[in-house]
């Protein structure tokens, strides 16, 4: 399992999910988290490996519920201190159990 590659694909989905949530008019707050999307769109056509497709879907769902869109990130005066999340490092993806869930994908 190439965790670095899967983290990259996960973060592509994460950013898309966050952007789609923001485009739908839902704003993140410190007190409310939007529910995961009812339907996760398919990964882009360039992502053909089943494990990578699943990583994208996992990232999309997580980004939708906790990620910051590009617009939200750009508007922050100091992203480091804003509490906004633009992507997750590999260690965080691991901590959230994504790689364990991906291990069973064929």
Short mmCIF file of N, CA and C in Angstrom, two decimals:
data_model
loop_
_atom_site.label_atom_id
_atom_site.label_comp_id
_atom_site.label_asym_id
_atom_site.label_seq_id
_atom_site.Cartn_x
_atom_site.Cartn_y
_atom_site.Cartn_z
N UNK A 1 0.85 -1.18 0.00
CA UNK A 1 0.00 0.00 0.00
C UNK A 1 0.89 1.24 0.00
N UNK A 2 0.73 2.08 -0.99
CA UNK A 2 1.50 3.32 -1.10
C UNK A 2 0.75 4.42 -0.36
N UNK A 3 1.06 4.58 0.92
CA UNK A 3 0.33 5.52 1.77
C UNK A 3 0.51 6.96 1.31
N UNK A 4 1.67 7.30 0.80
CA UNK A 4 1.90 8.67 0.33
C UNK A 4 0.97 8.97 -0.85
N UNK A 5 0.88 8.06 -1.79
CA UNK A 5 0.01 8.24 -2.96
C UNK A 5 -1.45 8.30 -2.53
N UNK A 6 -1.85 7.39 -1.63
CA UNK A 6 -3.23 7.38 -1.17
C UNK A 6 -3.58 8.65 -0.40
N UNK A 7 -2.62 9.19 0.34
CA UNK A 7 -2.84 10.46 1.05
C UNK A 7 -3.07 11.59 0.05
N UNK A 8 -2.30 11.59 -1.02
CA UNK A 8 -2.47 12.61 -2.06
C UNK A 8 -3.87 12.52 -2.68
N UNK A 9 -4.29 11.31 -3.01
CA UNK A 9 -5.62 11.10 -3.61
C UNK A 9 -6.70 11.45 -2.59
N UNK A 10 -6.53 11.04 -1.35
CA UNK A 10 -7.46 11.38 -0.27
C UNK A 10 -7.65 12.89 -0.21
N UNK A 11 -6.55 13.64 -0.26
CA UNK A 11 -6.62 15.09 -0.14
C UNK A 11 -7.27 15.74 -1.36
N UNK A 12 -7.16 15.13 -2.52
CA UNK A 12 -7.90 15.64 -3.69
C UNK A 12 -9.40 15.57 -3.42
N UNK A 13 -9.84 14.43 -2.89
CA UNK A 13 -11.24 14.28 -2.52
C UNK A 13 -11.64 15.21 -1.38
N UNK A 14 -10.75 15.35 -0.41
CA UNK A 14 -10.99 16.21 0.76
C UNK A 14 -11.27 17.64 0.31
N UNK A 15 -10.42 18.16 -0.56
CA UNK A 15 -10.60 19.53 -1.05
C UNK A 15 -11.87 19.67 -1.88
N UNK A 16 -12.18 18.66 -2.69
CA UNK A 16 -13.41 18.73 -3.49
C UNK A 16 -14.64 18.69 -2.60
N UNK A 17 -14.63 17.83 -1.60
CA UNK A 17 -15.76 17.75 -0.67
C UNK A 17 -15.97 19.06 0.07
N UNK A 18 -14.87 19.67 0.54
CA UNK A 18 -14.97 20.96 1.23
C UNK A 18 -15.50 22.04 0.30
N UNK A 19 -15.03 22.04 -0.92
CA UNK A 19 -15.48 23.05 -1.89
C UNK A 19 -16.95 22.85 -2.25
N UNK A 20 -17.38 21.60 -2.42
CA UNK A 20 -18.77 21.32 -2.74
C UNK A 20 -19.69 21.72 -1.59
N UNK A 21 -19.27 21.47 -0.36
CA UNK A 21 -20.06 21.88 0.81
C UNK A 21 -20.21 23.39 0.84
N UNK A 22 -19.11 24.10 0.63
CA UNK A 22 -19.16 25.56 0.65
C UNK A 22 -20.02 26.09 -0.49
N UNK A 23 -19.92 25.46 -1.67
CA UNK A 23 -20.72 25.89 -2.82
C UNK A 23 -22.21 25.68 -2.57
N UNK A 24 -22.55 24.71 -1.72
CA UNK A 24 -23.94 24.46 -1.38
C UNK A 24 -24.46 25.43 -0.31
N UNK A 25 -23.58 26.32 0.13
CA UNK A 25 -23.98 27.33 1.11
C UNK A 25 -23.85 26.91 2.55
N UNK A 26 -23.27 25.75 2.80
CA UNK A 26 -23.08 25.31 4.18
C UNK A 26 -21.73 25.81 4.69
N UNK A 27 -21.76 26.42 5.85
CA UNK A 27 -20.56 26.99 6.44
C UNK A 27 -20.18 26.19 7.67
N UNK A 28 -18.90 25.91 7.83
CA UNK A 28 -18.43 25.23 9.03
C UNK A 28 -18.43 26.19 10.20
N UNK A 29 -18.70 25.67 11.36
CA UNK A 29 -18.57 26.48 12.58
C UNK A 29 -17.95 25.61 13.65
N UNK A 30 -17.56 26.25 14.73
CA UNK A 30 -16.95 25.48 15.82
C UNK A 30 -17.99 24.69 16.61
N UNK A 31 -19.26 24.97 16.38
CA UNK A 31 -20.30 24.29 17.14
C UNK A 31 -21.13 23.32 16.31
N UNK A 32 -21.12 23.47 14.99
CA UNK A 32 -21.92 22.59 14.15
C UNK A 32 -21.09 22.00 13.02
N UNK A 33 -21.27 20.72 12.78
CA UNK A 33 -20.60 20.03 11.69
C UNK A 33 -21.67 19.51 10.75
N UNK A 34 -21.54 19.80 9.46
CA UNK A 34 -22.55 19.27 8.54
C UNK A 34 -22.51 17.75 8.49
N UNK A 35 -23.65 17.16 8.23
CA UNK A 35 -23.70 15.71 8.07
C UNK A 35 -22.95 15.32 6.80
N UNK A 36 -22.43 14.09 6.76
CA UNK A 36 -21.78 13.65 5.52
C UNK A 36 -22.76 13.74 4.35
N UNK A 37 -22.24 13.90 3.16
CA UNK A 37 -23.14 14.00 2.01
C UNK A 37 -23.92 12.71 1.82
N UNK A 38 -25.16 12.85 1.37
CA UNK A 38 -26.00 11.67 1.12
C UNK A 38 -25.42 10.81 0.01
N UNK A 39 -24.80 11.46 -0.96
CA UNK A 39 -24.20 10.72 -2.07
C UNK A 39 -22.84 11.33 -2.36
N UNK A 40 -21.83 10.48 -2.38
CA UNK A 40 -20.48 10.92 -2.71
C UNK A 40 -20.28 10.72 -4.21
N UNK A 41 -19.90 11.78 -4.91
CA UNK A 41 -19.68 11.62 -6.35
C UNK A 41 -18.51 10.67 -6.63
N UNK A 42 -18.53 10.10 -7.80
CA UNK A 42 -17.44 9.23 -8.21
C UNK A 42 -16.15 10.03 -8.31
N UNK A 43 -15.06 9.34 -8.12
CA UNK A 43 -13.74 9.97 -8.27
C UNK A 43 -13.55 10.42 -9.71
N UNK A 44 -12.69 11.39 -9.93
CA UNK A 44 -12.41 11.82 -11.31
C UNK A 44 -11.97 10.63 -12.17
N UNK A 45 -12.20 10.74 -13.46
CA UNK A 45 -11.90 9.66 -14.41
C UNK A 45 -10.43 9.27 -14.42
N UNK A 46 -9.57 10.17 -14.01
CA UNK A 46 -8.13 9.88 -13.99
C UNK A 46 -7.74 8.96 -12.84
N UNK A 47 -8.64 8.78 -11.89
CA UNK A 47 -8.38 7.88 -10.74
C UNK A 47 -9.10 6.58 -11.04
N UNK A 48 -8.35 5.57 -11.47
CA UNK A 48 -8.96 4.32 -11.93
C UNK A 48 -8.75 3.14 -10.98
N UNK A 49 -7.72 3.19 -10.15
CA UNK A 49 -7.45 2.09 -9.23
C UNK A 49 -8.53 2.07 -8.14
N UNK A 50 -9.14 0.89 -7.87
CA UNK A 50 -10.21 0.82 -6.88
C UNK A 50 -9.83 1.36 -5.49
N UNK A 51 -8.62 1.09 -5.04
CA UNK A 51 -8.20 1.58 -3.73
C UNK A 51 -8.09 3.10 -3.74
N UNK A 52 -7.57 3.65 -4.82
CA UNK A 52 -7.46 5.10 -4.94
C UNK A 52 -8.84 5.74 -5.06
N UNK A 53 -9.76 5.09 -5.76
CA UNK A 53 -11.13 5.61 -5.86
C UNK A 53 -11.77 5.67 -4.47
N UNK A 54 -11.54 4.64 -3.69
CA UNK A 54 -12.10 4.61 -2.33
C UNK A 54 -11.43 5.68 -1.45
N UNK A 55 -10.12 5.88 -1.63
CA UNK A 55 -9.42 6.93 -0.87
C UNK A 55 -10.02 8.29 -1.21
N UNK A 56 -10.32 8.53 -2.48
CA UNK A 56 -10.92 9.78 -2.90
C UNK A 56 -12.29 9.96 -2.24
N UNK A 57 -13.09 8.89 -2.21
CA UNK A 57 -14.41 8.96 -1.60
C UNK A 57 -14.32 9.23 -0.10
N UNK A 58 -13.37 8.57 0.56
CA UNK A 58 -13.17 8.81 2.00
C UNK A 58 -12.78 10.27 2.23
N UNK A 59 -11.88 10.76 1.39
CA UNK A 59 -11.45 12.14 1.52
C UNK A 59 -12.58 13.12 1.26
N UNK A 60 -13.39 12.83 0.25
CA UNK A 60 -14.52 13.70 -0.07
C UNK A 60 -15.46 13.82 1.13
N UNK A 61 -15.85 12.69 1.69
CA UNK A 61 -16.77 12.71 2.83
C UNK A 61 -16.19 13.48 4.01
N UNK A 62 -14.93 13.24 4.30
CA UNK A 62 -14.31 13.92 5.43
C UNK A 62 -14.15 15.41 5.15
N UNK A 63 -13.76 15.74 3.94
CA UNK A 63 -13.63 17.15 3.58
C UNK A 63 -14.96 17.87 3.65
N UNK A 64 -16.01 17.20 3.25
CA UNK A 64 -17.35 17.77 3.28
C UNK A 64 -17.75 18.13 4.70
N UNK A 65 -17.39 17.30 5.66
CA UNK A 65 -17.82 17.53 7.03
C UNK A 65 -16.87 18.39 7.86
N UNK A 66 -15.59 18.44 7.48
CA UNK A 66 -14.65 19.19 8.33
C UNK A 66 -13.63 20.03 7.57
N UNK A 67 -13.61 19.92 6.26
CA UNK A 67 -12.60 20.62 5.47
C UNK A 67 -12.98 22.06 5.16
N UNK A 68 -11.97 22.84 4.89
CA UNK A 68 -12.16 24.24 4.50
C UNK A 68 -11.96 24.35 2.99
N UNK A 69 -12.87 25.06 2.35
CA UNK A 69 -12.78 25.24 0.91
C UNK A 69 -11.63 26.17 0.55
N UNK A 70 -11.26 26.17 -0.72
CA UNK A 70 -10.20 27.07 -1.19
C UNK A 70 -10.58 28.52 -0.90
N UNK A 71 -11.84 28.86 -1.07
CA UNK A 71 -12.30 30.22 -0.81
C UNK A 71 -12.16 30.57 0.66
N UNK A 72 -12.55 29.66 1.53
CA UNK A 72 -12.42 29.90 2.98
C UNK A 72 -10.96 30.03 3.38
N UNK A 73 -10.11 29.19 2.81
CA UNK A 73 -8.68 29.27 3.11
C UNK A 73 -8.08 30.59 2.63
N UNK A 74 -8.47 31.01 1.43
CA UNK A 74 -7.93 32.24 0.87
C UNK A 74 -8.37 33.47 1.68
N UNK A 75 -9.54 33.41 2.27
CA UNK A 75 -10.07 34.54 3.03
C UNK A 75 -9.45 34.66 4.42
N UNK A 76 -8.81 33.61 4.90
CA UNK A 76 -8.23 33.63 6.25
C UNK A 76 -6.97 34.50 6.27
N UNK A 77 -6.90 35.38 7.23
CA UNK A 77 -5.71 36.23 7.35
C UNK A 77 -4.49 35.40 7.73
N UNK A 78 -4.67 34.48 8.65
CA UNK A 78 -3.56 33.64 9.10
C UNK A 78 -4.08 32.21 9.17
N UNK A 79 -3.85 31.45 8.12
CA UNK A 79 -4.39 30.09 8.04
C UNK A 79 -3.90 29.22 9.19
N UNK A 80 -2.66 29.40 9.60
CA UNK A 80 -2.10 28.55 10.66
C UNK A 80 -2.84 28.73 11.97
N UNK A 81 -3.33 29.92 12.23
CA UNK A 81 -4.02 30.19 13.50
C UNK A 81 -5.54 30.21 13.36
N UNK A 82 -6.05 29.97 12.18
CA UNK A 82 -7.49 30.10 11.93
C UNK A 82 -8.29 28.87 12.32
N UNK A 83 -7.64 27.73 12.43
CA UNK A 83 -8.36 26.50 12.71
C UNK A 83 -8.95 25.86 11.46
N UNK A 84 -8.65 26.44 10.29
CA UNK A 84 -9.14 25.88 9.04
C UNK A 84 -8.29 24.68 8.63
N UNK A 85 -8.92 23.71 7.98
CA UNK A 85 -8.23 22.50 7.57
C UNK A 85 -8.33 22.37 6.05
N UNK A 86 -7.20 22.51 5.38
CA UNK A 86 -7.17 22.41 3.93
C UNK A 86 -6.83 21.02 3.42
N UNK A 87 -6.11 20.26 4.24
CA UNK A 87 -5.76 18.89 3.90
C UNK A 87 -5.26 18.20 5.15
N UNK A 88 -5.09 16.89 5.06
CA UNK A 88 -4.57 16.12 6.19
C UNK A 88 -3.23 15.51 5.82
N UNK A 89 -2.33 15.52 6.78
CA UNK A 89 -1.04 14.86 6.60
C UNK A 89 -1.26 13.35 6.67
N UNK A 90 -0.31 12.60 6.16
CA UNK A 90 -0.41 11.14 6.14
C UNK A 90 -0.67 10.57 7.53
N UNK A 91 -0.03 11.13 8.54
CA UNK A 91 -0.20 10.63 9.91
C UNK A 91 -1.64 10.79 10.38
N UNK A 92 -2.27 11.90 9.99
CA UNK A 92 -3.66 12.13 10.38
C UNK A 92 -4.60 11.18 9.63
N UNK A 93 -4.31 10.94 8.35
CA UNK A 93 -5.12 10.00 7.57
C UNK A 93 -5.04 8.63 8.25
N UNK A 94 -3.86 8.27 8.68
CA UNK A 94 -3.66 7.00 9.39
C UNK A 94 -4.44 6.99 10.70
N UNK A 95 -4.34 8.08 11.45
CA UNK A 95 -4.99 8.16 12.76
C UNK A 95 -6.52 8.05 12.63
N UNK A 96 -7.08 8.58 11.56
CA UNK A 96 -8.52 8.48 11.34
C UNK A 96 -8.94 7.10 10.84
N UNK A 97 -8.00 6.18 10.65
CA UNK A 97 -8.32 4.81 10.27
C UNK A 97 -8.58 4.59 8.79
N UNK A 98 -8.23 5.56 7.97
CA UNK A 98 -8.50 5.45 6.53
C UNK A 98 -7.73 4.28 5.92
N UNK A 99 -6.46 4.13 6.24
CA UNK A 99 -5.66 3.07 5.63
C UNK A 99 -6.18 1.69 6.03
N UNK A 100 -6.68 1.56 7.25
CA UNK A 100 -7.26 0.29 7.68
C UNK A 100 -8.48 -0.04 6.83
N UNK A 101 -9.32 0.96 6.60
CA UNK A 101 -10.52 0.72 5.78
C UNK A 101 -10.13 0.43 4.34
N UNK A 102 -9.09 1.06 3.85
CA UNK A 102 -8.67 0.84 2.46
C UNK A 102 -8.02 -0.54 2.27
N UNK A 103 -7.49 -1.10 3.34
CA UNK A 103 -6.80 -2.40 3.25
C UNK A 103 -7.73 -3.50 2.75
N UNK A 104 -9.02 -3.37 2.97
CA UNK A 104 -9.96 -4.40 2.55
C UNK A 104 -10.53 -4.21 1.15
N UNK A 105 -10.13 -3.12 0.48
CA UNK A 105 -10.67 -2.84 -0.86
C UNK A 105 -9.92 -3.68 -1.89
N UNK A 106 -10.67 -4.32 -2.76
CA UNK A 106 -10.06 -5.16 -3.81
C UNK A 106 -10.21 -4.47 -5.15
#
